[in-house]
């Protein structure tokens, strides 16, 4: 038997989806800003949510050069975190 959502449940679900969508928008903006600091752009980066009630960011594709530079930046950041640098 299929459970039909009550009006209140539909409103709660919609709010959760709206919150998840907004979180996705913020995550995209944060990632774009961080990438820009490293001189990088992921052309297909976008908010692709919500997925259920969770935000979902699509990173998309990029050139080999951008992927390799991104790997360098992430590795350098990880090493800095391990060394206790801000």
PDB file of N, CA, C and O in Angstrom:
ATOM      1  N   UNK A   1       0.844  -1.183   0.000  1.00  0.00           N
ATOM      2  CA  UNK A   1       0.000   0.000   0.000  1.00  0.00           C
ATOM      3  C   UNK A   1       0.890   1.248   0.000  1.00  0.00           C
ATOM      4  O   UNK A   1       1.859   1.327   0.743  1.00  0.00           O
ATOM      5  N   UNK A   2       0.574   2.186  -0.817  1.00  0.00           N
ATOM      6  CA  UNK A   2       1.333   3.418  -0.944  1.00  0.00           C
ATOM      7  C   UNK A   2       0.878   4.393   0.134  1.00  0.00           C
ATOM      8  O   UNK A   2      -0.316   4.606   0.334  1.00  0.00           O
ATOM      9  N   UNK A   3       1.874   4.974   0.810  1.00  0.00           N
ATOM     10  CA  UNK A   3       1.568   5.964   1.843  1.00  0.00           C
ATOM     11  C   UNK A   3       1.513   7.344   1.212  1.00  0.00           C
ATOM     12  O   UNK A   3       2.467   7.784   0.576  1.00  0.00           O
ATOM     13  N   UNK A   4       0.412   8.005   1.344  1.00  0.00           N
ATOM     14  CA  UNK A   4       0.276   9.367   0.845  1.00  0.00           C
ATOM     15  C   UNK A   4       0.708  10.327   1.936  1.00  0.00           C
ATOM     16  O   UNK A   4       0.341  10.176   3.103  1.00  0.00           O
ATOM     17  N   UNK A   5       1.519  11.298   1.553  1.00  0.00           N
ATOM     18  CA  UNK A   5       1.992  12.281   2.520  1.00  0.00           C
ATOM     19  C   UNK A   5       0.859  13.213   2.924  1.00  0.00           C
ATOM     20  O   UNK A   5       0.040  13.613   2.090  1.00  0.00           O
ATOM     21  N   UNK A   6       0.861  13.569   4.185  1.00  0.00           N
ATOM     22  CA  UNK A   6      -0.097  14.571   4.651  1.00  0.00           C
ATOM     23  C   UNK A   6       0.382  15.936   4.169  1.00  0.00           C
ATOM     24  O   UNK A   6       1.525  16.102   3.718  1.00  0.00           O
ATOM     25  N   UNK A   7      -0.475  16.907   4.297  1.00  0.00           N
ATOM     26  CA  UNK A   7      -0.113  18.276   3.912  1.00  0.00           C
ATOM     27  C   UNK A   7       1.113  18.734   4.705  1.00  0.00           C
ATOM     28  O   UNK A   7       2.047  19.307   4.127  1.00  0.00           O
ATOM     29  N   UNK A   8       1.130  18.471   5.997  1.00  0.00           N
ATOM     30  CA  UNK A   8       2.251  18.878   6.848  1.00  0.00           C
ATOM     31  C   UNK A   8       3.543  18.165   6.432  1.00  0.00           C
ATOM     32  O   UNK A   8       4.614  18.771   6.411  1.00  0.00           O
ATOM     33  N   UNK A   9       3.447  16.883   6.078  1.00  0.00           N
ATOM     34  CA  UNK A   9       4.627  16.139   5.634  1.00  0.00           C
ATOM     35  C   UNK A   9       5.159  16.680   4.311  1.00  0.00           C
ATOM     36  O   UNK A   9       6.372  16.777   4.115  1.00  0.00           O
ATOM     37  N   UNK A  10       4.259  17.059   3.415  1.00  0.00           N
ATOM     38  CA  UNK A  10       4.687  17.637   2.137  1.00  0.00           C
ATOM     39  C   UNK A  10       5.399  18.970   2.357  1.00  0.00           C
ATOM     40  O   UNK A  10       6.400  19.263   1.707  1.00  0.00           O
ATOM     41  N   UNK A  11       4.884  19.772   3.271  1.00  0.00           N
ATOM     42  CA  UNK A  11       5.509  21.061   3.577  1.00  0.00           C
ATOM     43  C   UNK A  11       6.896  20.841   4.178  1.00  0.00           C
ATOM     44  O   UNK A  11       7.860  21.504   3.788  1.00  0.00           O
ATOM     45  N   UNK A  12       7.022  19.905   5.120  1.00  0.00           N
ATOM     46  CA  UNK A  12       8.330  19.599   5.725  1.00  0.00           C
ATOM     47  C   UNK A  12       9.314  19.115   4.668  1.00  0.00           C
ATOM     48  O   UNK A  12      10.467  19.535   4.637  1.00  0.00           O
ATOM     49  N   UNK A  13       8.870  18.238   3.789  1.00  0.00           N
ATOM     50  CA  UNK A  13       9.728  17.708   2.731  1.00  0.00           C
ATOM     51  C   UNK A  13      10.180  18.832   1.798  1.00  0.00           C
ATOM     52  O   UNK A  13      11.353  18.913   1.431  1.00  0.00           O
ATOM     53  N   UNK A  14       9.265  19.706   1.425  1.00  0.00           N
ATOM     54  CA  UNK A  14       9.598  20.837   0.557  1.00  0.00           C
ATOM     55  C   UNK A  14      10.620  21.740   1.223  1.00  0.00           C
ATOM     56  O   UNK A  14      11.569  22.199   0.575  1.00  0.00           O
ATOM     57  N   UNK A  15      10.466  21.983   2.503  1.00  0.00           N
ATOM     58  CA  UNK A  15      11.438  22.820   3.231  1.00  0.00           C
ATOM     59  C   UNK A  15      12.807  22.157   3.265  1.00  0.00           C
ATOM     60  O   UNK A  15      13.827  22.817   3.098  1.00  0.00           O
ATOM     61  N   UNK A  16      12.822  20.845   3.487  1.00  0.00           N
ATOM     62  CA  UNK A  16      14.099  20.116   3.485  1.00  0.00           C
ATOM     63  C   UNK A  16      14.757  20.196   2.109  1.00  0.00           C
ATOM     64  O   UNK A  16      15.974  20.379   1.997  1.00  0.00           O
ATOM     65  N   UNK A  17      13.967  20.070   1.064  1.00  0.00           N
ATOM     66  CA  UNK A  17      14.511  20.173  -0.291  1.00  0.00           C
ATOM     67  C   UNK A  17      15.025  21.586  -0.574  1.00  0.00           C
ATOM     68  O   UNK A  17      16.080  21.757  -1.176  1.00  0.00           O
ATOM     69  N   UNK A  18      14.292  22.590  -0.141  1.00  0.00           N
ATOM     70  CA  UNK A  18      14.734  23.979  -0.331  1.00  0.00           C
ATOM     71  C   UNK A  18      16.051  24.234   0.399  1.00  0.00           C
ATOM     72  O   UNK A  18      16.958  24.875  -0.142  1.00  0.00           O
ATOM     73  N   UNK A  19      16.156  23.711   1.615  1.00  0.00           N
ATOM     74  CA  UNK A  19      17.386  23.858   2.390  1.00  0.00           C
ATOM     75  C   UNK A  19      18.541  23.144   1.699  1.00  0.00           C
ATOM     76  O   UNK A  19      19.657  23.671   1.609  1.00  0.00           O
ATOM     77  N   UNK A  20      18.297  21.943   1.185  1.00  0.00           N
ATOM     78  CA  UNK A  20      19.322  21.179   0.480  1.00  0.00           C
ATOM     79  C   UNK A  20      19.758  21.905  -0.786  1.00  0.00           C
ATOM     80  O   UNK A  20      20.951  21.953  -1.106  1.00  0.00           O
ATOM     81  N   UNK A  21      18.814  22.495  -1.514  1.00  0.00           N
ATOM     82  CA  UNK A  21      19.152  23.238  -2.722  1.00  0.00           C
ATOM     83  C   UNK A  21      20.038  24.431  -2.372  1.00  0.00           C
ATOM     84  O   UNK A  21      21.047  24.684  -3.036  1.00  0.00           O
ATOM     85  N   UNK A  22      19.664  25.152  -1.341  1.00  0.00           N
ATOM     86  CA  UNK A  22      20.448  26.322  -0.918  1.00  0.00           C
ATOM     87  C   UNK A  22      21.845  25.901  -0.479  1.00  0.00           C
ATOM     88  O   UNK A  22      22.821  26.571  -0.793  1.00  0.00           O
ATOM     89  N   UNK A  23      21.957  24.776   0.222  1.00  0.00           N
ATOM     90  CA  UNK A  23      23.269  24.277   0.626  1.00  0.00           C
ATOM     91  C   UNK A  23      24.112  23.956  -0.602  1.00  0.00           C
ATOM     92  O   UNK A  23      25.328  24.224  -0.623  1.00  0.00           O
ATOM     93  N   UNK A  24      23.500  23.412  -1.635  1.00  0.00           N
ATOM     94  CA  UNK A  24      24.207  23.139  -2.882  1.00  0.00           C
ATOM     95  C   UNK A  24      24.695  24.410  -3.546  1.00  0.00           C
ATOM     96  O   UNK A  24      25.824  24.481  -4.042  1.00  0.00           O
ATOM     97  N   UNK A  25      23.863  25.440  -3.556  1.00  0.00           N
ATOM     98  CA  UNK A  25      24.252  26.726  -4.131  1.00  0.00           C
ATOM     99  C   UNK A  25      25.455  27.304  -3.388  1.00  0.00           C
ATOM    100  O   UNK A  25      26.401  27.801  -4.000  1.00  0.00           O
ATOM    101  N   UNK A  26      25.409  27.231  -2.062  1.00  0.00           N
ATOM    102  CA  UNK A  26      26.514  27.755  -1.252  1.00  0.00           C
ATOM    103  C   UNK A  26      27.788  26.945  -1.463  1.00  0.00           C
ATOM    104  O   UNK A  26      28.880  27.510  -1.556  1.00  0.00           O
ATOM    105  N   UNK A  27      27.650  25.634  -1.571  1.00  0.00           N
ATOM    106  CA  UNK A  27      28.818  24.780  -1.794  1.00  0.00           C
ATOM    107  C   UNK A  27      29.457  25.088  -3.147  1.00  0.00           C
ATOM    108  O   UNK A  27      30.689  25.145  -3.252  1.00  0.00           O
ATOM    109  N   UNK A  28      28.645  25.306  -4.172  1.00  0.00           N
ATOM    110  CA  UNK A  28      29.171  25.656  -5.495  1.00  0.00           C
ATOM    111  C   UNK A  28      29.925  26.987  -5.421  1.00  0.00           C
ATOM    112  O   UNK A  28      31.046  27.108  -5.919  1.00  0.00           O
ATOM    113  N   UNK A  29      29.328  27.964  -4.774  1.00  0.00           N
ATOM    114  CA  UNK A  29      29.978  29.279  -4.651  1.00  0.00           C
ATOM    115  C   UNK A  29      31.295  29.160  -3.882  1.00  0.00           C
ATOM    116  O   UNK A  29      32.308  29.765  -4.277  1.00  0.00           O
ATOM    117  N   UNK A  30      31.289  28.397  -2.792  1.00  0.00           N
ATOM    118  CA  UNK A  30      32.513  28.215  -2.000  1.00  0.00           C
ATOM    119  C   UNK A  30      33.603  27.530  -2.815  1.00  0.00           C
ATOM    120  O   UNK A  30      34.767  27.935  -2.785  1.00  0.00           O
ATOM    121  N   UNK A  31      33.231  26.493  -3.557  1.00  0.00           N
ATOM    122  CA  UNK A  31      34.209  25.760  -4.353  1.00  0.00           C
ATOM    123  C   UNK A  31      34.720  26.616  -5.503  1.00  0.00           C
ATOM    124  O   UNK A  31      35.925  26.624  -5.794  1.00  0.00           O
ATOM    125  N   UNK A  32      33.843  27.378  -6.145  1.00  0.00           N
ATOM    126  CA  UNK A  32      34.290  28.265  -7.222  1.00  0.00           C
ATOM    127  C   UNK A  32      35.282  29.295  -6.696  1.00  0.00           C
ATOM    128  O   UNK A  32      36.290  29.572  -7.345  1.00  0.00           O
ATOM    129  N   UNK A  33      35.009  29.846  -5.520  1.00  0.00           N
ATOM    130  CA  UNK A  33      35.915  30.837  -4.939  1.00  0.00           C
ATOM    131  C   UNK A  33      37.267  30.215  -4.597  1.00  0.00           C
ATOM    132  O   UNK A  33      38.312  30.807  -4.861  1.00  0.00           O
ATOM    133  N   UNK A  34      37.253  29.020  -4.027  1.00  0.00           N
ATOM    134  CA  UNK A  34      38.504  28.342  -3.678  1.00  0.00           C
ATOM    135  C   UNK A  34      39.301  27.990  -4.932  1.00  0.00           C
ATOM    136  O   UNK A  34      40.523  28.161  -4.972  1.00  0.00           O
ATOM    137  N   UNK A  35      38.615  27.515  -5.950  1.00  0.00           N
ATOM    138  CA  UNK A  35      39.288  27.191  -7.210  1.00  0.00           C
ATOM    139  C   UNK A  35      39.885  28.448  -7.839  1.00  0.00           C
ATOM    140  O   UNK A  35      40.992  28.418  -8.385  1.00  0.00           O
ATOM    141  N   UNK A  36      39.160  29.553  -7.768  1.00  0.00           N
ATOM    142  CA  UNK A  36      39.649  30.809  -8.343  1.00  0.00           C
ATOM    143  C   UNK A  36      40.943  31.253  -7.670  1.00  0.00           C
ATOM    144  O   UNK A  36      41.834  31.789  -8.336  1.00  0.00           O
ATOM    145  N   UNK A  37      41.058  31.025  -6.360  1.00  0.00           N
ATOM    146  CA  UNK A  37      42.302  31.367  -5.653  1.00  0.00           C
ATOM    147  C   UNK A  37      43.491  30.611  -6.232  1.00  0.00           C
ATOM    148  O   UNK A  37      44.620  31.097  -6.212  1.00  0.00           O
ATOM    149  N   UNK A  38      43.236  29.424  -6.738  1.00  0.00           N
ATOM    150  CA  UNK A  38      44.291  28.599  -7.341  1.00  0.00           C
ATOM    151  C   UNK A  38      44.360  28.803  -8.852  1.00  0.00           C
ATOM    152  O   UNK A  38      45.121  28.126  -9.532  1.00  0.00           O
ATOM    153  N   UNK A  39      43.550  29.724  -9.385  1.00  0.00           N
ATOM    154  CA  UNK A  39      43.542  29.981 -10.814  1.00  0.00           C
ATOM    155  C   UNK A  39      42.872  28.877 -11.615  1.00  0.00           C
ATOM    156  O   UNK A  39      43.208  28.671 -12.774  1.00  0.00           O
ATOM    157  N   UNK A  40      41.945  28.167 -11.001  1.00  0.00           N
ATOM    158  CA  UNK A  40      41.285  27.039 -11.653  1.00  0.00           C
ATOM    159  C   UNK A  40      39.804  27.306 -11.858  1.00  0.00           C
ATOM    160  O   UNK A  40      39.174  28.014 -11.074  1.00  0.00           O
ATOM    161  N   UNK A  41      39.258  26.696 -12.898  1.00  0.00           N
ATOM    162  CA  UNK A  41      37.821  26.753 -13.179  1.00  0.00           C
ATOM    163  C   UNK A  41      37.375  25.361 -13.591  1.00  0.00           C
ATOM    164  O   UNK A  41      38.012  24.721 -14.425  1.00  0.00           O
ATOM    165  N   UNK A  42      36.307  24.877 -12.975  1.00  0.00           N
ATOM    166  CA  UNK A  42      35.651  23.652 -13.438  1.00  0.00           C
ATOM    167  C   UNK A  42      34.416  24.115 -14.207  1.00  0.00           C
ATOM    168  O   UNK A  42      33.427  24.541 -13.610  1.00  0.00           O
ATOM    169  N   UNK A  43      34.454  24.059 -15.536  1.00  0.00           N
ATOM    170  CA  UNK A  43      33.376  24.637 -16.336  1.00  0.00           C
ATOM    171  C   UNK A  43      32.008  24.025 -16.085  1.00  0.00           C
ATOM    172  O   UNK A  43      30.997  24.693 -16.244  1.00  0.00           O
ATOM    173  N   UNK A  44      31.961  22.769 -15.695  1.00  0.00           N
ATOM    174  CA  UNK A  44      30.668  22.104 -15.511  1.00  0.00           C
ATOM    175  C   UNK A  44      30.198  22.109 -14.066  1.00  0.00           C
ATOM    176  O   UNK A  44      29.181  21.500 -13.752  1.00  0.00           O
ATOM    177  N   UNK A  45      30.916  22.788 -13.177  1.00  0.00           N
ATOM    178  CA  UNK A  45      30.542  22.832 -11.763  1.00  0.00           C
ATOM    179  C   UNK A  45      29.175  23.481 -11.615  1.00  0.00           C
ATOM    180  O   UNK A  45      28.938  24.586 -12.103  1.00  0.00           O
ATOM    181  N   UNK A  46      28.238  22.767 -10.979  1.00  0.00           N
ATOM    182  CA  UNK A  46      26.900  23.318 -10.802  1.00  0.00           C
ATOM    183  C   UNK A  46      26.171  22.617  -9.658  1.00  0.00           C
ATOM    184  O   UNK A  46      26.539  21.541  -9.222  1.00  0.00           O
ATOM    185  N   UNK A  47      25.138  23.279  -9.197  1.00  0.00           N
ATOM    186  CA  UNK A  47      24.241  22.711  -8.202  1.00  0.00           C
ATOM    187  C   UNK A  47      23.302  21.771  -8.946  1.00  0.00           C
ATOM    188  O   UNK A  47      22.607  22.184  -9.859  1.00  0.00           O
ATOM    189  N   UNK A  48      23.298  20.524  -8.559  1.00  0.00           N
ATOM    190  CA  UNK A  48      22.478  19.540  -9.261  1.00  0.00           C
ATOM    191  C   UNK A  48      21.476  18.902  -8.315  1.00  0.00           C
ATOM    192  O   UNK A  48      21.045  17.786  -8.503  1.00  0.00           O
ATOM    193  N   UNK A  49      21.109  19.648  -7.296  1.00  0.00           N
ATOM    194  CA  UNK A  49      20.238  19.075  -6.286  1.00  0.00           C
ATOM    195  C   UNK A  49      18.943  19.824  -6.179  1.00  0.00           C
ATOM    196  O   UNK A  49      18.701  20.758  -6.922  1.00  0.00           O
ATOM    197  N   UNK A  50      18.165  19.433  -5.250  1.00  0.00           N
ATOM    198  CA  UNK A  50      18.477  18.417  -4.250  1.00  0.00           C
ATOM    199  C   UNK A  50      18.257  17.007  -4.787  1.00  0.00           C
ATOM    200  O   UNK A  50      17.505  16.795  -5.725  1.00  0.00           O
ATOM    201  N   UNK A  51      18.938  16.111  -4.145  1.00  0.00           N
ATOM    202  CA  UNK A  51      18.758  14.691  -4.424  1.00  0.00           C
ATOM    203  C   UNK A  51      18.121  14.133  -3.161  1.00  0.00           C
ATOM    204  O   UNK A  51      18.778  13.966  -2.151  1.00  0.00           O
ATOM    205  N   UNK A  52      16.818  13.878  -3.233  1.00  0.00           N
ATOM    206  CA  UNK A  52      16.077  13.582  -2.004  1.00  0.00           C
ATOM    207  C   UNK A  52      16.037  14.863  -1.192  1.00  0.00           C
ATOM    208  O   UNK A  52      15.614  15.887  -1.679  1.00  0.00           O
ATOM    209  N   UNK A  53      16.557  14.804  -0.007  1.00  0.00           N
ATOM    210  CA  UNK A  53      16.634  15.998   0.843  1.00  0.00           C
ATOM    211  C   UNK A  53      18.078  16.381   1.131  1.00  0.00           C
ATOM    212  O   UNK A  53      18.379  16.976   2.157  1.00  0.00           O
ATOM    213  N   UNK A  54      18.977  16.004   0.209  1.00  0.00           N
ATOM    214  CA  UNK A  54      20.387  16.337   0.381  1.00  0.00           C
ATOM    215  C   UNK A  54      20.858  17.134  -0.821  1.00  0.00           C
ATOM    216  O   UNK A  54      20.450  16.885  -1.945  1.00  0.00           O
ATOM    217  N   UNK A  55      21.724  18.098  -0.547  1.00  0.00           N
ATOM    218  CA  UNK A  55      22.305  18.868  -1.631  1.00  0.00           C
ATOM    219  C   UNK A  55      23.212  17.980  -2.468  1.00  0.00           C
ATOM    220  O   UNK A  55      23.761  16.990  -1.977  1.00  0.00           O
ATOM    221  N   UNK A  56      23.346  18.310  -3.741  1.00  0.00           N
ATOM    222  CA  UNK A  56      24.174  17.514  -4.634  1.00  0.00           C
ATOM    223  C   UNK A  56      24.852  18.460  -5.610  1.00  0.00           C
ATOM    224  O   UNK A  56      24.189  19.196  -6.335  1.00  0.00           O
ATOM    225  N   UNK A  57      26.187  18.454  -5.595  1.00  0.00           N
ATOM    226  CA  UNK A  57      26.969  19.314  -6.473  1.00  0.00           C
ATOM    227  C   UNK A  57      27.596  18.460  -7.562  1.00  0.00           C
ATOM    228  O   UNK A  57      28.250  17.458  -7.272  1.00  0.00           O
ATOM    229  N   UNK A  58      27.396  18.859  -8.797  1.00  0.00           N
ATOM    230  CA  UNK A  58      27.991  18.148  -9.932  1.00  0.00           C
ATOM    231  C   UNK A  58      29.295  18.863 -10.283  1.00  0.00           C
ATOM    232  O   UNK A  58      29.294  20.035 -10.604  1.00  0.00           O
ATOM    233  N   UNK A  59      30.390  18.120 -10.194  1.00  0.00           N
ATOM    234  CA  UNK A  59      31.695  18.695 -10.489  1.00  0.00           C
ATOM    235  C   UNK A  59      31.960  18.743 -11.985  1.00  0.00           C
ATOM    236  O   UNK A  59      32.626  19.637 -12.471  1.00  0.00           O
ATOM    237  N   UNK A  60      31.460  17.792 -12.720  1.00  0.00           N
ATOM    238  CA  UNK A  60      31.581  17.808 -14.167  1.00  0.00           C
ATOM    239  C   UNK A  60      32.970  17.475 -14.658  1.00  0.00           C
ATOM    240  O   UNK A  60      33.818  16.990 -13.919  1.00  0.00           O
ATOM    241  N   UNK A  61      33.197  17.753 -15.902  1.00  0.00           N
ATOM    242  CA  UNK A  61      34.464  17.418 -16.526  1.00  0.00           C
ATOM    243  C   UNK A  61      35.382  18.619 -16.630  1.00  0.00           C
ATOM    244  O   UNK A  61      34.974  19.764 -16.483  1.00  0.00           O
ATOM    245  N   UNK A  62      36.644  18.324 -16.880  1.00  0.00           N
ATOM    246  CA  UNK A  62      37.631  19.370 -17.086  1.00  0.00           C
ATOM    247  C   UNK A  62      38.778  18.786 -17.896  1.00  0.00           C
ATOM    248  O   UNK A  62      38.871  17.574 -18.093  1.00  0.00           O
ATOM    249  N   UNK A  63      39.676  19.640 -18.317  1.00  0.00           N
ATOM    250  CA  UNK A  63      40.827  19.185 -19.088  1.00  0.00           C
ATOM    251  C   UNK A  63      41.801  18.432 -18.186  1.00  0.00           C
ATOM    252  O   UNK A  63      41.762  18.543 -16.959  1.00  0.00           O
ATOM    253  N   UNK A  64      42.689  17.697 -18.812  1.00  0.00           N
ATOM    254  CA  UNK A  64      43.723  16.983 -18.069  1.00  0.00           C
ATOM    255  C   UNK A  64      44.589  17.975 -17.301  1.00  0.00           C
ATOM    256  O   UNK A  64      44.954  17.731 -16.145  1.00  0.00           O
ATOM    257  N   UNK A  65      44.890  19.103 -17.912  1.00  0.00           N
ATOM    258  CA  UNK A  65      45.717  20.114 -17.249  1.00  0.00           C
ATOM    259  C   UNK A  65      45.051  20.624 -15.972  1.00  0.00           C
ATOM    260  O   UNK A  65      45.703  20.758 -14.930  1.00  0.00           O
ATOM    261  N   UNK A  66      43.755  20.902 -16.046  1.00  0.00           N
ATOM    262  CA  UNK A  66      43.030  21.376 -14.861  1.00  0.00           C
ATOM    263  C   UNK A  66      42.969  20.276 -13.806  1.00  0.00           C
ATOM    264  O   UNK A  66      43.170  20.535 -12.618  1.00  0.00           O
ATOM    265  N   UNK A  67      42.733  19.053 -14.215  1.00  0.00           N
ATOM    266  CA  UNK A  67      42.680  17.937 -13.259  1.00  0.00           C
ATOM    267  C   UNK A  67      44.021  17.764 -12.552  1.00  0.00           C
ATOM    268  O   UNK A  67      44.073  17.579 -11.326  1.00  0.00           O
ATOM    269  N   UNK A  68      45.111  17.835 -13.302  1.00  0.00           N
ATOM    270  CA  UNK A  68      46.432  17.695 -12.692  1.00  0.00           C
ATOM    271  C   UNK A  68      46.748  18.858 -11.760  1.00  0.00           C
ATOM    272  O   UNK A  68      47.300  18.664 -10.669  1.00  0.00           O
ATOM    273  N   UNK A  69      46.396  20.070 -12.157  1.00  0.00           N
ATOM    274  CA  UNK A  69      46.619  21.239 -11.289  1.00  0.00           C
ATOM    275  C   UNK A  69      45.759  21.136 -10.039  1.00  0.00           C
ATOM    276  O   UNK A  69      46.221  21.441  -8.940  1.00  0.00           O
ATOM    277  N   UNK A  70      44.540  20.698 -10.169  1.00  0.00           N
ATOM    278  CA  UNK A  70      43.659  20.516  -9.017  1.00  0.00           C
ATOM    279  C   UNK A  70      44.242  19.486  -8.055  1.00  0.00           C
ATOM    280  O   UNK A  70      44.244  19.690  -6.839  1.00  0.00           O
ATOM    281  N   UNK A  71      44.778  18.414  -8.591  1.00  0.00           N
ATOM    282  CA  UNK A  71      45.420  17.400  -7.751  1.00  0.00           C
ATOM    283  C   UNK A  71      46.606  17.988  -6.998  1.00  0.00           C
ATOM    284  O   UNK A  71      46.794  17.714  -5.805  1.00  0.00           O
ATOM    285  N   UNK A  72      47.391  18.826  -7.665  1.00  0.00           N
ATOM    286  CA  UNK A  72      48.536  19.474  -7.007  1.00  0.00           C
ATOM    287  C   UNK A  72      48.075  20.370  -5.860  1.00  0.00           C
ATOM    288  O   UNK A  72      48.650  20.349  -4.772  1.00  0.00           O
ATOM    289  N   UNK A  73      47.055  21.170  -6.122  1.00  0.00           N
ATOM    290  CA  UNK A  73      46.548  22.101  -5.110  1.00  0.00           C
ATOM    291  C   UNK A  73      45.971  21.349  -3.914  1.00  0.00           C
ATOM    292  O   UNK A  73      46.235  21.695  -2.761  1.00  0.00           O
ATOM    293  N   UNK A  74      45.214  20.301  -4.177  1.00  0.00           N
ATOM    294  CA  UNK A  74      44.631  19.511  -3.087  1.00  0.00           C
ATOM    295  C   UNK A  74      45.733  18.842  -2.279  1.00  0.00           C
ATOM    296  O   UNK A  74      45.701  18.852  -1.038  1.00  0.00           O
ATOM    297  N   UNK A  75      46.720  18.277  -2.945  1.00  0.00           N
ATOM    298  CA  UNK A  75      47.826  17.617  -2.247  1.00  0.00           C
ATOM    299  C   UNK A  75      48.598  18.623  -1.400  1.00  0.00           C
ATOM    300  O   UNK A  75      48.950  18.333  -0.246  1.00  0.00           O
ATOM    301  N   UNK A  76      48.876  19.799  -1.941  1.00  0.00           N
ATOM    302  CA  UNK A  76      49.593  20.830  -1.184  1.00  0.00           C
ATOM    303  C   UNK A  76      48.788  21.263   0.040  1.00  0.00           C
ATOM    304  O   UNK A  76      49.339  21.433   1.132  1.00  0.00           O
ATOM    305  N   UNK A  77      47.493  21.422  -0.145  1.00  0.00           N
ATOM    306  CA  UNK A  77      46.633  21.789   0.984  1.00  0.00           C
ATOM    307  C   UNK A  77      46.598  20.704   2.046  1.00  0.00           C
ATOM    308  O   UNK A  77      46.641  20.988   3.244  1.00  0.00           O
ATOM    309  N   UNK A  78      46.533  19.456   1.615  1.00  0.00           N
ATOM    310  CA  UNK A  78      46.516  18.337   2.568  1.00  0.00           C
ATOM    311  C   UNK A  78      47.832  18.278   3.340  1.00  0.00           C
ATOM    312  O   UNK A  78      47.834  18.049   4.556  1.00  0.00           O
ATOM    313  N   UNK A  79      48.952  18.487   2.641  1.00  0.00           N
ATOM    314  CA  UNK A  79      50.252  18.487   3.326  1.00  0.00           C
ATOM    315  C   UNK A  79      50.337  19.624   4.328  1.00  0.00           C
ATOM    316  O   UNK A  79      50.854  19.462   5.434  1.00  0.00           O
ATOM    317  N   UNK A  80      49.823  20.800   3.962  1.00  0.00           N
ATOM    318  CA  UNK A  80      49.823  21.940   4.869  1.00  0.00           C
ATOM    319  C   UNK A  80      48.976  21.654   6.111  1.00  0.00           C
ATOM    320  O   UNK A  80      49.374  21.994   7.229  1.00  0.00           O
ATOM    321  N   UNK A  81      47.837  21.005   5.928  1.00  0.00           N
ATOM    322  CA  UNK A  81      46.996  20.647   7.075  1.00  0.00           C
ATOM    323  C   UNK A  81      47.699  19.656   7.989  1.00  0.00           C
ATOM    324  O   UNK A  81      47.629  19.771   9.215  1.00  0.00           O
ATOM    325  N   UNK A  82      48.381  18.677   7.391  1.00  0.00           N
ATOM    326  CA  UNK A  82      49.135  17.690   8.189  1.00  0.00           C
ATOM    327  C   UNK A  82      50.242  18.342   8.990  1.00  0.00           C
ATOM    328  O   UNK A  82      50.540  17.942  10.105  1.00  0.00           O
ATOM    329  N   UNK A  83      50.863  19.364   8.418  1.00  0.00           N
ATOM    330  CA  UNK A  83      51.967  20.055   9.076  1.00  0.00           C
ATOM    331  C   UNK A  83      51.471  21.074  10.102  1.00  0.00           C
ATOM    332  O   UNK A  83      52.278  21.707  10.769  1.00  0.00           O
ATOM    333  N   UNK A  84      50.157  21.239  10.191  1.00  0.00           N
ATOM    334  CA  UNK A  84      49.584  22.155  11.163  1.00  0.00           C
ATOM    335  C   UNK A  84      49.559  23.595  10.701  1.00  0.00           C
ATOM    336  O   UNK A  84      49.354  24.514  11.497  1.00  0.00           O
ATOM    337  N   UNK A  85      49.742  23.825   9.423  1.00  0.00           N
ATOM    338  CA  UNK A  85      49.678  25.169   8.891  1.00  0.00           C
ATOM    339  C   UNK A  85      48.227  25.520   8.590  1.00  0.00           C
ATOM    340  O   UNK A  85      47.453  24.662   8.193  1.00  0.00           O
ATOM    341  N   UNK A  86      47.862  26.796   8.764  1.00  0.00           N
ATOM    342  CA  UNK A  86      46.486  27.190   8.471  1.00  0.00           C
ATOM    343  C   UNK A  86      46.147  27.175   7.011  1.00  0.00           C
ATOM    344  O   UNK A  86      46.932  27.214   6.158  1.00  0.00           O
TER     345      UNK A  86
END
